[in-house]
Amino acid sequence: MKRHISRLIALVLVVVMGLMGCSSTTSVSGLTGDYRQDTLTLLQNLRTAIELPEGTPDKAEAQSNARQSINEFASRYRRDSSVANLSSFTTMRTALNSLAGHYSSYPNRPLPQKLKNRLEQEFRQVESALKRGA
């Protein structure tokens, strides 16, 4: 009898976990599954995090949200073959790798102006590519 009950509980847990994993709610960072819109939303969030002046109380929270957004975006689109060859995606990935690398290597240091300039240039390239549909 114990064996049947334990198997039933295990089955119920598997079903519940499976249903929760398949739920269609949006992510914490606001990603919806629409690549173009998700990319534009991420660009806006990253620009906000980058442009906040040092010493602002919201700076640490903005950086934390940026890291989480980068991870979610990369997780969602990294293996999506429909976007993997788009120039907007490869440029966006380059920018995200640079920013994530700085955040992980130098979490307490501000972004250097050179990196900010490069990120802004890459963000403009991504927006331009999205307008072209590439």
PDB file of C-alpha atoms in Angstrom:
ATOM      1  CA  MET A   1       0.000   0.000   0.000  1.00  0.00           C
ATOM      2  CA  LYS A   2       2.828   2.413   0.849  1.00  0.00           C
ATOM      3  CA  ARG A   3       4.391   1.752  -2.531  1.00  0.00           C
ATOM      4  CA  HIS A   4       1.194   2.725  -4.362  1.00  0.00           C
ATOM      5  CA  ILE A   5       0.769   5.916  -2.342  1.00  0.00           C
ATOM      6  CA  SER A   6       4.373   6.993  -2.910  1.00  0.00           C
ATOM      7  CA  ARG A   7       4.012   6.352  -6.651  1.00  0.00           C
ATOM      8  CA  LEU A   8       0.784   8.347  -6.731  1.00  0.00           C
ATOM      9  CA  ILE A   9       2.427  11.271  -4.932  1.00  0.00           C
ATOM     10  CA  ALA A  10       5.377  11.143  -7.315  1.00  0.00           C
ATOM     11  CA  LEU A  11       3.019  11.136 -10.306  1.00  0.00           C
ATOM     12  CA  VAL A  12       1.068  14.100  -8.939  1.00  0.00           C
ATOM     13  CA  LEU A  13       4.303  16.035  -8.384  1.00  0.00           C
ATOM     14  CA  VAL A  14       5.474  15.326 -11.932  1.00  0.00           C
ATOM     15  CA  VAL A  15       2.160  16.483 -13.388  1.00  0.00           C
ATOM     16  CA  VAL A  16       2.100  19.658 -11.285  1.00  0.00           C
ATOM     17  CA  MET A  17       5.700  20.532 -12.178  1.00  0.00           C
ATOM     18  CA  GLY A  18       5.014  19.850 -15.839  1.00  0.00           C
ATOM     19  CA  LEU A  19       1.950  22.082 -15.873  1.00  0.00           C
ATOM     20  CA  MET A  20       3.763  24.889 -14.097  1.00  0.00           C
ATOM     21  CA  GLY A  21       6.591  24.686 -16.609  1.00  0.00           C
ATOM     22  CA  CYS A  22       4.140  24.943 -19.501  1.00  0.00           C
ATOM     23  CA  SER A  23       2.272  27.953 -18.177  1.00  0.00           C
ATOM     24  CA  SER A  24       2.036  30.831 -20.627  1.00  0.00           C
ATOM     25  CA  THR A  25       2.817  33.720 -18.337  1.00  0.00           C
ATOM     26  CA  THR A  26       5.304  36.358 -19.379  1.00  0.00           C
ATOM     27  CA  SER A  27       8.722  36.423 -17.796  1.00  0.00           C
ATOM     28  CA  VAL A  28       9.867  38.795 -15.088  1.00  0.00           C
ATOM     29  CA  SER A  29      11.742  40.908 -17.616  1.00  0.00           C
ATOM     30  CA  GLY A  30       8.694  41.248 -19.858  1.00  0.00           C
ATOM     31  CA  LEU A  31       9.747  38.890 -22.660  1.00  0.00           C
ATOM     32  CA  THR A  32       6.758  37.729 -24.681  1.00  0.00           C
ATOM     33  CA  GLY A  33       8.191  35.472 -27.377  1.00  0.00           C
ATOM     34  CA  ASP A  34       7.965  38.091 -30.134  1.00  0.00           C
ATOM     35  CA  TYR A  35      11.651  38.510 -31.034  1.00  0.00           C
ATOM     36  CA  ARG A  36      11.376  42.014 -32.456  1.00  0.00           C
ATOM     37  CA  GLN A  37       9.388  43.410 -29.531  1.00  0.00           C
ATOM     38  CA  ASP A  38      11.490  41.571 -26.946  1.00  0.00           C
ATOM     39  CA  THR A  39      14.677  42.984 -28.456  1.00  0.00           C
ATOM     40  CA  LEU A  40      13.341  46.546 -28.424  1.00  0.00           C
ATOM     41  CA  THR A  41      12.144  46.143 -24.829  1.00  0.00           C
ATOM     42  CA  LEU A  42      15.528  44.789 -23.768  1.00  0.00           C
ATOM     43  CA  LEU A  43      17.317  47.658 -25.517  1.00  0.00           C
ATOM     44  CA  GLN A  44      15.184  50.166 -23.649  1.00  0.00           C
ATOM     45  CA  ASN A  45      15.810  48.453 -20.297  1.00  0.00           C
ATOM     46  CA  LEU A  46      19.563  48.253 -20.898  1.00  0.00           C
ATOM     47  CA  ARG A  47      19.777  51.901 -21.935  1.00  0.00           C
ATOM     48  CA  THR A  48      17.991  52.864 -18.741  1.00  0.00           C
ATOM     49  CA  ALA A  49      20.413  50.808 -16.639  1.00  0.00           C
ATOM     50  CA  ILE A  50      23.449  52.210 -18.449  1.00  0.00           C
ATOM     51  CA  GLU A  51      22.359  55.856 -18.346  1.00  0.00           C
ATOM     52  CA  LEU A  52      21.552  56.014 -14.629  1.00  0.00           C
ATOM     53  CA  PRO A  53      24.208  58.144 -12.909  1.00  0.00           C
ATOM     54  CA  GLU A  54      26.494  56.524 -10.352  1.00  0.00           C
ATOM     55  CA  GLY A  55      25.308  56.909  -6.789  1.00  0.00           C
ATOM     56  CA  THR A  56      21.646  56.734  -7.740  1.00  0.00           C
ATOM     57  CA  PRO A  57      19.750  54.492  -5.310  1.00  0.00           C
ATOM     58  CA  ASP A  58      18.125  52.613  -8.204  1.00  0.00           C
ATOM     59  CA  LYS A  59      21.422  51.867  -9.983  1.00  0.00           C
ATOM     60  CA  ALA A  60      22.071  48.514  -8.269  1.00  0.00           C
ATOM     61  CA  GLU A  61      18.505  47.361  -8.867  1.00  0.00           C
ATOM     62  CA  ALA A  62      18.660  48.455 -12.516  1.00  0.00           C
ATOM     63  CA  GLN A  63      21.905  46.529 -13.017  1.00  0.00           C
ATOM     64  CA  SER A  64      20.435  43.452 -11.379  1.00  0.00           C
ATOM     65  CA  ASN A  65      17.360  43.676 -13.613  1.00  0.00           C
ATOM     66  CA  ALA A  66      19.623  44.150 -16.637  1.00  0.00           C
ATOM     67  CA  ARG A  67      21.574  40.982 -15.793  1.00  0.00           C
ATOM     68  CA  GLN A  68      18.367  39.023 -15.370  1.00  0.00           C
ATOM     69  CA  SER A  69      16.970  40.389 -18.637  1.00  0.00           C
ATOM     70  CA  ILE A  70      20.169  39.487 -20.481  1.00  0.00           C
ATOM     71  CA  ASN A  71      20.011  35.931 -19.131  1.00  0.00           C
ATOM     72  CA  GLU A  72      16.352  35.504 -20.029  1.00  0.00           C
ATOM     73  CA  PHE A  73      16.813  36.940 -23.524  1.00  0.00           C
ATOM     74  CA  ALA A  74      19.818  34.706 -24.193  1.00  0.00           C
ATOM     75  CA  SER A  75      18.027  31.652 -22.833  1.00  0.00           C
ATOM     76  CA  ARG A  76      14.948  32.261 -24.949  1.00  0.00           C
ATOM     77  CA  TYR A  77      16.597  33.048 -28.292  1.00  0.00           C
ATOM     78  CA  ARG A  78      20.014  31.347 -28.223  1.00  0.00           C
ATOM     79  CA  ARG A  79      18.769  28.128 -29.804  1.00  0.00           C
ATOM     80  CA  ASP A  80      15.975  29.621 -31.903  1.00  0.00           C
ATOM     81  CA  SER A  81      17.046  28.862 -35.475  1.00  0.00           C
ATOM     82  CA  SER A  82      14.646  31.455 -36.908  1.00  0.00           C
ATOM     83  CA  VAL A  83      16.603  34.310 -35.296  1.00  0.00           C
ATOM     84  CA  ALA A  84      20.090  32.824 -34.946  1.00  0.00           C
ATOM     85  CA  ASN A  85      21.241  34.025 -38.378  1.00  0.00           C
ATOM     86  CA  LEU A  86      19.735  37.507 -38.187  1.00  0.00           C
ATOM     87  CA  SER A  87      22.268  40.335 -38.080  1.00  0.00           C
ATOM     88  CA  SER A  88      20.225  42.022 -35.348  1.00  0.00           C
ATOM     89  CA  PHE A  89      20.597  38.944 -33.149  1.00  0.00           C
ATOM     90  CA  THR A  90      24.337  38.514 -33.662  1.00  0.00           C
ATOM     91  CA  THR A  91      24.971  42.207 -32.976  1.00  0.00           C
ATOM     92  CA  MET A  92      22.702  42.091 -29.942  1.00  0.00           C
ATOM     93  CA  ARG A  93      24.526  39.025 -28.655  1.00  0.00           C
ATOM     94  CA  THR A  94      27.862  40.818 -28.991  1.00  0.00           C
ATOM     95  CA  ALA A  95      26.554  43.787 -27.013  1.00  0.00           C
ATOM     96  CA  LEU A  96      24.998  41.575 -24.344  1.00  0.00           C
ATOM     97  CA  ASN A  97      28.212  39.582 -23.927  1.00  0.00           C
ATOM     98  CA  SER A  98      30.195  42.797 -23.449  1.00  0.00           C
ATOM     99  CA  LEU A  99      27.800  44.196 -20.885  1.00  0.00           C
ATOM    100  CA  ALA A 100      27.370  40.909 -19.019  1.00  0.00           C
ATOM    101  CA  GLY A 101      31.140  40.457 -18.980  1.00  0.00           C
ATOM    102  CA  HIS A 102      31.622  43.852 -17.380  1.00  0.00           C
ATOM    103  CA  TYR A 103      28.878  43.229 -14.813  1.00  0.00           C
ATOM    104  CA  SER A 104      30.349  39.875 -13.822  1.00  0.00           C
ATOM    105  CA  SER A 105      34.010  40.938 -13.803  1.00  0.00           C
ATOM    106  CA  TYR A 106      33.619  44.414 -12.306  1.00  0.00           C
ATOM    107  CA  PRO A 107      30.305  44.486 -10.425  1.00  0.00           C
ATOM    108  CA  ASN A 108      31.196  47.511  -8.295  1.00  0.00           C
ATOM    109  CA  ARG A 109      32.777  49.639 -11.018  1.00  0.00           C
ATOM    110  CA  PRO A 110      30.935  51.983 -13.353  1.00  0.00           C
ATOM    111  CA  LEU A 111      30.844  51.274 -17.069  1.00  0.00           C
ATOM    112  CA  PRO A 112      33.756  52.945 -18.875  1.00  0.00           C
ATOM    113  CA  GLN A 113      32.718  55.620 -21.359  1.00  0.00           C
ATOM    114  CA  LYS A 114      34.382  53.669 -24.169  1.00  0.00           C
ATOM    115  CA  LEU A 115      32.152  50.666 -23.446  1.00  0.00           C
ATOM    116  CA  LYS A 116      29.057  52.874 -23.178  1.00  0.00           C
ATOM    117  CA  ASN A 117      29.819  54.385 -26.593  1.00  0.00           C
ATOM    118  CA  ARG A 118      30.349  50.979 -28.165  1.00  0.00           C
ATOM    119  CA  LEU A 119      27.151  49.586 -26.651  1.00  0.00           C
ATOM    120  CA  GLU A 120      25.139  52.556 -27.910  1.00  0.00           C
ATOM    121  CA  GLN A 121      26.569  52.085 -31.403  1.00  0.00           C
ATOM    122  CA  GLU A 122      25.670  48.387 -31.343  1.00  0.00           C
ATOM    123  CA  PHE A 123      22.188  49.167 -30.007  1.00  0.00           C
ATOM    124  CA  ARG A 124      21.621  51.555 -32.943  1.00  0.00           C
ATOM    125  CA  GLN A 125      22.821  48.856 -35.351  1.00  0.00           C
ATOM    126  CA  VAL A 126      20.351  46.385 -33.819  1.00  0.00           C
ATOM    127  CA  GLU A 127      17.482  48.865 -34.156  1.00  0.00           C
ATOM    128  CA  SER A 128      18.433  49.545 -37.760  1.00  0.00           C
ATOM    129  CA  ALA A 129      18.604  45.829 -38.536  1.00  0.00           C
ATOM    130  CA  LEU A 130      15.207  45.264 -36.910  1.00  0.00           C
ATOM    131  CA  LYS A 131      13.682  47.990 -39.080  1.00  0.00           C
ATOM    132  CA  ARG A 132      15.096  46.232 -42.159  1.00  0.00           C
ATOM    133  CA  GLY A 133      13.795  42.908 -40.889  1.00  0.00           C
ATOM    134  CA  ALA A 134      17.247  41.415 -40.566  1.00  0.00           C
TER     135      ALA A 134
END
